[in-house]
Amino acid sequence: LSDLLDPLFTTEKMRELFSGRARLQAMLDFEAALARAQAKCSLIPAAAVAAIAAQCDAALYDIDALARATAQAGNPAIPLVKALTERVAGDDSNAARYVHWGATSQDAMDTGLVLQLRAALALIQVDLVRLSDALARLAHTHAATPLAGRTWLQQATPVTFGLKAAGWLSAVERHRQRVHALRATVLVVQFGGATGTLAALGAQGPDVAAALADELGLALPDLPWHAHRDRVAEVATTLGLVTGSLGKIARDVSLLMQTEVAEAFEPSAPGRGGSSTLPHKRNPVSSAAVLAAALRVPALVSVMLTAMVQEHERGLGGWHAEWDTLPEIATLTAGALAHVVATMEGLDVDAARMAVNLDISHGMILAEAVTMALAERIGKPHAHERIERACRAGVAEGRTLRAVLSDDPVVSAHLTAADLDRLLDPRRYTGQARWFIDRVLSVRPRDR
Amino acid sequence: LSDLLDPLFTTEKMRELFSGRARLQAMLDFEAALARAQAKCSLIPAAAVAAIAAQCDAALYDIDALARATAQAGNPAIPLVKALTERVAGDDSNAARYVHWGATSQDAMDTGLVLQLRAALALIQVDLVRLSDALARLAHTHAATPLAGRTWLQQATPVTFGLKAAGWLSAVERHRQRVHALRATVLVVQFGGATGTLAALGAQGPDVAAALADELGLALPDLPWHAHRDRVAEVATTLGLVTGSLGKIARDVSLLMQTEVAEAFEPSAPGRGGSSTLPHKRNPVSSAAVLAAALRVPALVSVMLTAMVQEHERGLGGWHAEWDTLPEIATLTAGALAHVVATMEGLDVDAARMAVNLDISHGMILAEAVTMALAERIGKPHAHERIERACRAGVAEGRTLRAVLSDDPVVSAHLTAADLDRLLDPRRYTGQARWFIDRVLSVRPRDR
Amino acid sequence: LSDLLDPLFTTEKMRELFSGRARLQAMLDFEAALARAQAKCSLIPAAAVAAIAAQCDAALYDIDALARATAQAGNPAIPLVKALTERVAGDDSNAARYVHWGATSQDAMDTGLVLQLRAALALIQVDLVRLSDALARLAHTHAATPLAGRTWLQQATPVTFGLKAAGWLSAVERHRQRVHALRATVLVVQFGGATGTLAALGAQGPDVAAALADELGLALPDLPWHAHRDRVAEVATTLGLVTGSLGKIARDVSLLMQTEVAEAFEPSAPGRGGSSTLPHKRNPVSSAAVLAAALRVPALVSVMLTAMVQEHERGLGGWHAEWDTLPEIATLTAGALAHVVATMEGLDVDAARMAVNLDISHGMILAEAVTMALAERIGKPHAHERIERACRAGVAEGRTLRAVLSDDPVVSAHLTAADLDRLLDPRRYTGQARWFIDRVLSVRPRDR
Amino acid sequence: LSDLLDPLFTTEKMRELFSGRARLQAMLDFEAALARAQAKCSLIPAAAVAAIAAQCDAALYDIDALARATAQAGNPAIPLVKALTERVAGDDSNAARYVHWGATSQDAMDTGLVLQLRAALALIQVDLVRLSDALARLAHTHAATPLAGRTWLQQATPVTFGLKAAGWLSAVERHRQRVHALRATVLVVQFGGATGTLAALGAQGPDVAAALADELGLALPDLPWHAHRDRVAEVATTLGLVTGSLGKIARDVSLLMQTEVAEAFEPSAPGRGGSSTLPHKRNPVSSAAVLAAALRVPALVSVMLTAMVQEHERGLGGWHAEWDTLPEIATLTAGALAHVVATMEGLDVDAARMAVNLDISHGMILAEAVTMALAERIGKPHAHERIERACRAGVAEGRTLRAVLSDDPVVSAHLTAADLDRLLDPRRYTGQARWFIDRVLSVRPRDR
């Protein structure tokens, strides 16, 4: 659907990995490996392997013809196996007898999918590491760069930009671990034959299954999982979690880029973020693409979960619903990740503007600092009430918090002018920002 | 993503309608119409129109280059307008001044989308009419063909297959009306310029807007709707409702096709529904594709609804999330609809098997008939309890309900053997099936 | 689940309307009406009506006991009818024979639901009208109050606050029409008996059905719709569209309330929007609740659509999935709507701050105005390039657009100082704001 | 909303765990632990602890009043802390100064949530273990009970019921591991103060944070995670995966319970699964409730993922969207799990009917067995074609596959009558069913 939009929403590598051609190749890789495994187990003649393997190249097949046949057959493995058998037969009619021996179409499709997912998760990991590195640099560099902390979209108390980056980084590190852990669960072969009993292979089923897994570098699961989709659904949920965090980062960046805030910006480049009519704008193009992914992926995850309700030994409709959905999740996640990587590797941080914005509340962003200091003397309820009154007065009269407090006899009785100067300096009220940053940085793996 | 799967899940026409090429053409149609409208209003020279219109052919553009530029610009209209302007300038530098005059990229994209949706809804309507016709024929033909009515997946009381078809038909007719009503809401032009004020056009904004709408055969909305997406979201929800009903039909068909039920079948054809390993199977291929759509579309609808939260005058991310999502909804709906049309036009109904299956409960499917007759004599609670006991006895002893009831003195006191024969004939217990069928058939428009 | 949170997320009236008690009452209203309708048709003795109706008061039933029985029976109508029958029998054993005569549990539940929805839609309509009125006042009052139009979260060109309100209003008016139109589709009786044939009523089915519909003030559908859920699903999608627009409004308000923007605010009140630690904050509490609804409702809509795939004559699981979901959609929509009504009826608009913010781009927000004026002289491409360069220079040198343009000989050759003053006045570049506002206001119904 | 429906859809324990009262208690547990931790660090007087802890009992608070105040404040922690402070002050005005010291409302809410989730996950684990045990028994008992394997809802080749149970079990075991692994990620304290810097605690922030975590038996995360929601979202996705598998099991059970299949049944009980009008039915009540959960939970998961896009240091709307959604996921999952536990602990398996149904395809369910045997002699393509033809002939002529094959000279040339008898015995064509079952059973932890 989206030849025009793919470069905005995904990466070329990930898109390529889930192309129709790549899907065919992954199934053909299964078929070739199956032949090798069965020859190893002496189930089929060694001579048949080369004849079969020679035809296991997706470039040999007419994808449009297969697509049309898929519409009749109900899945692409059926016409592919038929075409493969015909090609092998053209070369070696004896070998053709052994194509797809004992397997079912879903064995080829699911194992092929697992092979695609192995490559996809590797791509995701590479970019998570790049993102982690970029964020670690930002956390380190800006560990002491103060800016307004914002809650409910209101300035609250100061933070540092390094702390903000460390928060993003911490989530990214958790996602790295999730994706890593996922590999152990999902990288398993699918091989069960018609209803998951391997009956067609007689006594040799276990040996062939083990040899097949070995050929493909995949684990052998306890039993075939044709209608048990938690593994592939977990790929979806894990990538959904990743995309959620990417969306959070993009939302932050786009809010920081607002004309009225202007504290950090996506990197600029010719032709990037310009408007067709407004020459002065700097649109958060990457953030828009990431936010779009963060809106789309959760719904696609819900499809994968709803589709888990698959009937009996192999399901109807649920399995079919996965075929485009999981690739779409992977490609959107990859695209969002690439955008955030590029943004963070080239983020344009305006520390001066951050300092300016810390001032626009006339010191009220530090109300808590004064409240806590005062609370140590007169108790939190009274302190809270006193400072709240001062803030209201300041807003009403257009005066700074500093000015209002200086006039307050209760405050003056407990806090000196120097106390107020110190308390109202945002750089001095960033709490444990550095400690938190160090904790996050320290858990990153040194050596990758 | 899905060159291999598109013929299974969508129709060629609908897929074509939402191709990258078609999307470009729709935007170019907007640009050409805008030039004509502005010339009509004497805002731009009449001479410029031909020069602009001559370049408004999507075949002239390099879609891959535009796609790459889209990734930088954030939407495809920006590079398209740039390329269009360059092409016009190559031919007539004066005309190039007037390309896209006073418009914003979203004007082109949204109006282009509306043009695509107009064509898409027309395709949907055509197939809804075909489906309605096919279902009307089934309702008419099988008005008196009894089969087991099933609730909670349990046989309950008899219905007729015509009534079943009439139920499907009734929903389809409501959808026809929904799609029809939708056209009035959604077929409006988008034209507002940068922030929806048409400020760049000075006093001529209203005239140009009206002329533009006229050129395109679209209505003029009360004001631009860049960040108000209920119209396009309603296309999504309406098609979501359609797909839900199609999924219901497909579920019914696939259940009827079960080996153990075998009452109705999707039409068969060479290469259709065969299994790669099981020569005797008849897979419900169309139902699978439809059920997959019925799992996928609702989530895509939720994306369109979530994406309605678009910021200020033109949003960030929400709008972008729509671009692939709405076309995906339309193409999946079209595919599901085409499958159900084909299924219903060629449905293979086995009335004999329906009759056989009506018998497998040993008459208990007519327990209600006897209960109601008995209830008229001894009250519903007692009748219900009596027949429930008879059913339990029948099940336990492997006897028919008829046999157990004949032995029951209370029943015999109130119902004769002839009564029982009549009450236990499923053809006589289909209630108002025909009246309902007639009601449904009577509200269909005669003339289309 | 949410006794603690309901007042934040819904209204008391709507919550009451979907309480367990109200659900029981709606089903009992069906049972009473059914008895009256059947007496009217002489199917049951007139004397039975009073005995049955006397027990059709939800206050008479033990809701916890019914809830426990529901867990066994699979739906609440089954134990309710049982309890009702027992109560009637205690009073009049003959009347007890006629309770729920010929009906199925889903008849009671669905018709009960329709009665609840009738009241719910009426509540929604009342608040949509209130919101429409409040927005119309804002659109009128602030028709000429300029503020920055913002696209992609960047200042673009000026708009007026009245235009912003008119955009919200236009969507609200469309929703009023949608909700109104919905009533004709959804306010129909459900009455079909076990499998939708009304077989248990013999020849009197049609008369009873018509009388029942008449008793309840509902329309009689063409046939029973037990497993055809498009009507109730359309309630969900329609409310989903409403909530999407409410979310858009809340997003706008929360962005306007940002400390750095501060142009409009939710009404304040004691205890409202305060922070437990930050005395100076003014949290957008209503917007938060509305945005939460706008995140939750779309997913709930997808449940209703996915659940449409219901098997045969009455479904399994899909129907059950609706029971809490549709009420949740209605209550969340009502809560969001009430928040937006309150916000708009008391919105605190700071026109002075809007004016200040229009200035922070040093005039660049009016770059388009100058571009278009210049374009009339030197063509759009050249003008666009010239002004883009000026904007970049202004940003780099920290000068206003006015200052940079005054130094540009090309600009000076075409535009006088007075031209520039006029072009750079935001009040003069709000285009057709007023025309659009008038169009929106003019289509509102005068008399409600 | 659902007092009437909760017993059907959830368990009393889980419902209790997420009641408003329990939510209050969890926040109060945080406040008490905070006081203890701060006293330990000498930040507050030891004497204050008892005074604060004494009021940390949810039974002391007026939940309705707090609910109303929540609607104003925007979250329940704000009025709760206020009420708590007032109660403490009534007893010990000095202690009141130290209530909630340095914390923000989200610290109390999130940590409270984590405490609730700890209990919830423990409940889920207990029932997963029970389910695992029940399924292991079924897998063991029915390891050699043949029934039709079904793919695309069509009989395919035989399996055993033990293998079916082992497939369910394998998924359940993976879920047990997922839930176990989840605890390490999610069971962490939330403690950051206003913007996650702990600034209000000065230098003692780290010590207090560690002591607080220690008090609650939770881990100390690297930094506060107010706006980074992947941990709680992962609870949602993990439970979503669990519910998907439960839905798959329920779908299988409901299909097996169909009148026409009748191979296995939910346990029966008085008042269970009866119909109000049809005395002979045995409705799959538990399956319906589970399937409803499997439709609802995925959408709720998507809400949690979409809501991850939370702004800056603490978000707006996204966080609020979680509050009812995650509890709803937990309660629905618990309810579905309890239903499946009860079903599997009492499953009524009809092995005789399974054997009968294996026969209804007139031997064609064993077509693959004959095909593979013949393929060893004449190659798979020829064998497949030959048997396919035989199946078609059998269907057309109403003869068994055995009869048709006996007449086929090619078949007779390669397979004897004894061969055919052996090949057409379903008990001999269940392949590696037992090997697979043993693999699944062997990985279960011995000792729990």
mmCIF file of N, CA and C in Angstrom, chain D residues 148-208:
data_model
loop_
_atom_site.group_PDB
_atom_site.id
_atom_site.type_symbol
_atom_site.label_atom_id
_atom_site.label_comp_id
_atom_site.label_asym_id
_atom_site.label_seq_id
_atom_site.Cartn_x
_atom_site.Cartn_y
_atom_site.Cartn_z
ATOM 1 N N ALA D 148 -10.112 -36.889 16.283
ATOM 2 C CA ALA D 148 -9.760 -36.234 15.024
ATOM 3 C C ALA D 148 -8.952 -34.971 15.307
ATOM 4 N N GLY D 149 -7.780 -34.868 14.691
ATOM 5 C CA GLY D 149 -7.113 -33.579 14.655
ATOM 6 C C GLY D 149 -7.821 -32.714 13.637
ATOM 7 N N ARG D 150 -7.963 -31.429 13.963
ATOM 8 C CA ARG D 150 -8.754 -30.574 13.073
ATOM 9 C C ARG D 150 -7.962 -29.325 12.712
ATOM 10 N N THR D 151 -7.909 -29.042 11.437
ATOM 11 C CA THR D 151 -7.258 -27.825 10.971
ATOM 12 C C THR D 151 -8.231 -27.116 10.042
ATOM 13 N N TRP D 152 -8.233 -25.773 10.134
ATOM 14 C CA TRP D 152 -9.234 -24.984 9.380
ATOM 15 C C TRP D 152 -10.649 -25.456 9.716
ATOM 16 N N LEU D 153 -10.865 -25.990 10.898
ATOM 17 C CA LEU D 153 -12.162 -26.541 11.315
ATOM 18 C C LEU D 153 -12.593 -27.756 10.496
ATOM 19 N N GLN D 154 -11.642 -28.399 9.874
ATOM 20 C CA GLN D 154 -11.902 -29.623 9.120
ATOM 21 C C GLN D 154 -11.114 -30.756 9.754
ATOM 22 N N GLN D 155 -11.694 -31.931 9.788
ATOM 23 C CA GLN D 155 -10.909 -33.078 10.241
ATOM 24 C C GLN D 155 -9.707 -33.253 9.321
ATOM 25 N N ALA D 156 -8.540 -33.476 9.920
ATOM 26 C CA ALA D 156 -7.326 -33.592 9.118
ATOM 27 C C ALA D 156 -6.716 -34.980 9.301
ATOM 28 N N THR D 157 -5.930 -35.177 10.345
ATOM 29 C CA THR D 157 -5.415 -36.514 10.677
ATOM 30 C C THR D 157 -5.629 -36.712 12.176
ATOM 31 N N PRO D 158 -5.555 -37.942 12.683
ATOM 32 C CA PRO D 158 -5.816 -38.179 14.103
ATOM 33 C C PRO D 158 -4.737 -37.569 14.994
ATOM 34 N N VAL D 159 -5.145 -37.198 16.183
ATOM 35 C CA VAL D 159 -4.215 -36.850 17.261
ATOM 36 C C VAL D 159 -4.686 -37.633 18.488
ATOM 37 N N THR D 160 -4.097 -37.345 19.636
ATOM 38 C CA THR D 160 -4.689 -37.911 20.852
ATOM 39 C C THR D 160 -5.129 -36.756 21.746
ATOM 40 N N PHE D 161 -6.084 -37.048 22.603
ATOM 41 C CA PHE D 161 -6.553 -35.972 23.464
ATOM 42 C C PHE D 161 -5.449 -35.534 24.439
ATOM 43 N N GLY D 162 -4.593 -36.476 24.793
ATOM 44 C CA GLY D 162 -3.455 -36.114 25.640
ATOM 45 C C GLY D 162 -2.536 -35.127 24.948
ATOM 46 N N LEU D 163 -2.356 -35.280 23.659
ATOM 47 C CA LEU D 163 -1.512 -34.343 22.921
ATOM 48 C C LEU D 163 -2.146 -32.956 22.911
ATOM 49 N N LYS D 164 -3.453 -32.928 22.749
ATOM 50 C CA LYS D 164 -4.180 -31.661 22.771
ATOM 51 C C LYS D 164 -3.950 -30.985 24.124
ATOM 52 N N ALA D 165 -4.108 -31.754 25.189
ATOM 53 C CA ALA D 165 -3.907 -31.203 26.530
ATOM 54 C C ALA D 165 -2.454 -30.757 26.721
ATOM 55 N N ALA D 166 -1.526 -31.501 26.150
ATOM 56 C CA ALA D 166 -0.112 -31.146 26.279
ATOM 57 C C ALA D 166 0.187 -29.829 25.559
ATOM 58 N N GLY D 167 -0.487 -29.605 24.453
ATOM 59 C CA GLY D 167 -0.315 -28.326 23.750
ATOM 60 C C GLY D 167 -0.779 -27.169 24.615
ATOM 61 N N TRP D 168 -1.954 -27.337 25.226
ATOM 62 C CA TRP D 168 -2.441 -26.304 26.143
ATOM 63 C C TRP D 168 -1.437 -26.113 27.289
ATOM 64 N N LEU D 169 -0.994 -27.247 27.836
ATOM 65 C CA LEU D 169 -0.085 -27.224 28.985
ATOM 66 C C LEU D 169 1.229 -26.515 28.669
ATOM 67 N N SER D 170 1.748 -26.790 27.510
ATOM 68 C CA SER D 170 3.023 -26.180 27.129
ATOM 69 C C SER D 170 2.916 -24.655 27.156
ATOM 70 N N ALA D 171 1.817 -24.126 26.643
ATOM 71 C CA ALA D 171 1.612 -22.674 26.671
ATOM 72 C C ALA D 171 1.489 -22.174 28.108
ATOM 73 N N VAL D 172 0.755 -22.919 28.926
ATOM 74 C CA VAL D 172 0.579 -22.513 30.323
ATOM 75 C C VAL D 172 1.928 -22.475 31.045
ATOM 76 N N GLU D 173 2.771 -23.444 30.776
ATOM 77 C CA GLU D 173 4.099 -23.449 31.405
ATOM 78 C C GLU D 173 4.917 -22.230 30.976
ATOM 79 N N ARG D 174 4.836 -21.868 29.704
ATOM 80 C CA ARG D 174 5.552 -20.660 29.273
ATOM 81 C C ARG D 174 5.005 -19.430 29.998
ATOM 82 N N HIS D 175 3.699 -19.403 30.191
ATOM 83 C CA HIS D 175 3.123 -18.248 30.886
ATOM 84 C C HIS D 175 3.586 -18.195 32.334
ATOM 85 N N ARG D 176 3.701 -19.363 32.980
ATOM 86 C CA ARG D 176 4.211 -19.378 34.354
ATOM 87 C C ARG D 176 5.596 -18.749 34.407
ATOM 88 N N GLN D 177 6.409 -19.065 33.438
ATOM 89 C CA GLN D 177 7.754 -18.479 33.416
ATOM 90 C C GLN D 177 7.695 -16.975 33.137
ATOM 91 N N ARG D 178 6.821 -16.580 32.258
ATOM 92 C CA ARG D 178 6.708 -15.138 31.953
ATOM 93 C C ARG D 178 6.281 -14.362 33.201
ATOM 94 N N VAL D 179 5.257 -14.874 33.885
ATOM 95 C CA VAL D 179 4.775 -14.166 35.074
ATOM 96 C C VAL D 179 5.871 -14.128 36.135
ATOM 97 N N HIS D 180 6.603 -15.228 36.252
ATOM 98 C CA HIS D 180 7.695 -15.261 37.216
ATOM 99 C C HIS D 180 8.760 -14.214 36.872
ATOM 100 N N ALA D 181 9.161 -14.176 35.617
ATOM 101 C CA ALA D 181 10.203 -13.239 35.188
ATOM 102 C C ALA D 181 9.752 -11.789 35.365
ATOM 103 N N LEU D 182 8.467 -11.583 35.163
ATOM 104 C CA LEU D 182 7.901 -10.237 35.256
ATOM 105 C C LEU D 182 8.103 -9.627 36.631
ATOM 106 N N ARG D 183 8.073 -10.456 37.665
ATOM 107 C CA ARG D 183 8.164 -9.938 39.024
ATOM 108 C C ARG D 183 9.468 -9.157 39.223
ATOM 109 N N ALA D 184 10.548 -9.641 38.633
ATOM 110 C CA ALA D 184 11.833 -8.959 38.807
ATOM 111 C C ALA D 184 11.802 -7.556 38.203
ATOM 112 N N THR D 185 11.071 -7.395 37.140
ATOM 113 C CA THR D 185 11.016 -6.088 36.475
ATOM 114 C C THR D 185 10.076 -5.125 37.181
ATOM 115 N N VAL D 186 8.925 -5.629 37.574
ATOM 116 C CA VAL D 186 7.855 -4.705 37.959
ATOM 117 C C VAL D 186 7.801 -4.432 39.456
ATOM 118 N N LEU D 187 8.372 -5.308 40.260
ATOM 119 C CA LEU D 187 8.202 -5.125 41.712
ATOM 120 C C LEU D 187 9.263 -4.168 42.258
ATOM 121 N N VAL D 188 9.153 -2.932 41.842
ATOM 122 C CA VAL D 188 10.088 -1.878 42.263
ATOM 123 C C VAL D 188 9.292 -0.729 42.859
ATOM 124 N N VAL D 189 9.925 -0.022 43.756
ATOM 125 C CA VAL D 189 9.295 1.113 44.390
ATOM 126 C C VAL D 189 9.260 2.305 43.424
ATOM 127 N N GLN D 190 8.276 3.157 43.570
ATOM 128 C CA GLN D 190 8.248 4.450 42.855
ATOM 129 C C GLN D 190 8.472 5.523 43.896
ATOM 130 N N PHE D 191 9.528 6.292 43.747
ATOM 131 C CA PHE D 191 9.783 7.333 44.736
ATOM 132 C C PHE D 191 10.714 8.378 44.120
ATOM 133 N N GLY D 192 10.149 9.528 43.809
ATOM 134 C CA GLY D 192 10.951 10.559 43.148
ATOM 135 C C GLY D 192 10.591 11.984 43.526
ATOM 136 N N GLY D 193 9.477 12.148 44.240
ATOM 137 C CA GLY D 193 9.049 13.509 44.505
ATOM 138 C C GLY D 193 8.546 14.186 43.237
ATOM 139 N N ALA D 194 8.308 15.486 43.339
ATOM 140 C CA ALA D 194 7.578 16.249 42.320
ATOM 141 C C ALA D 194 7.990 15.917 40.891
ATOM 142 N N THR D 195 9.280 15.969 40.590
ATOM 143 C CA THR D 195 9.698 15.703 39.211
ATOM 144 C C THR D 195 10.758 14.607 39.143
ATOM 145 N N GLY D 196 10.802 13.772 40.165
ATOM 146 C CA GLY D 196 11.705 12.624 40.098
ATOM 147 C C GLY D 196 13.140 12.906 40.492
ATOM 148 N N THR D 197 13.363 13.988 41.223
ATOM 149 C CA THR D 197 14.743 14.279 41.652
ATOM 150 C C THR D 197 14.950 14.036 43.138
ATOM 151 N N LEU D 198 13.870 13.809 43.871
ATOM 152 C CA LEU D 198 13.935 13.708 45.333
ATOM 153 C C LEU D 198 14.543 14.960 45.957
ATOM 154 N N ALA D 199 14.423 16.088 45.246
ATOM 155 C CA ALA D 199 15.074 17.313 45.717
ATOM 156 C C ALA D 199 14.603 17.715 47.112
ATOM 157 N N ALA D 200 13.340 17.457 47.403
ATOM 158 C CA ALA D 200 12.810 17.917 48.685
ATOM 159 C C ALA D 200 13.463 17.215 49.871
ATOM 160 N N LEU D 201 14.151 16.100 49.623
ATOM 161 C CA LEU D 201 14.775 15.372 50.731
ATOM 162 C C LEU D 201 16.241 15.727 50.920
ATOM 163 N N GLY D 202 16.740 16.665 50.114
ATOM 164 C CA GLY D 202 18.133 17.043 50.249
ATOM 165 C C GLY D 202 19.035 15.838 50.042
ATOM 166 N N ALA D 203 20.103 15.764 50.839
ATOM 167 C CA ALA D 203 21.111 14.730 50.637
ATOM 168 C C ALA D 203 20.624 13.341 51.037
ATOM 169 N N GLN D 204 19.514 13.298 51.771
ATOM 170 C CA GLN D 204 19.089 11.993 52.279
ATOM 171 C C GLN D 204 18.229 11.184 51.313
ATOM 172 N N GLY D 205 17.967 11.755 50.130
ATOM 173 C CA GLY D 205 17.136 11.063 49.161
ATOM 174 C C GLY D 205 17.507 9.601 48.962
ATOM 175 N N PRO D 206 18.757 9.310 48.617
ATOM 176 C CA PRO D 206 19.115 7.911 48.357
ATOM 177 C C PRO D 206 18.864 6.994 49.550
ATOM 178 N N ASP D 207 19.216 7.446 50.728
ATOM 179 C CA ASP D 207 19.017 6.581 51.894
ATOM 180 C C ASP D 207 17.542 6.311 52.152
ATOM 181 N N VAL D 208 16.749 7.353 52.040
ATOM 182 C CA VAL D 208 15.320 7.167 52.257
ATOM 183 C C VAL D 208 14.734 6.234 51.205
#
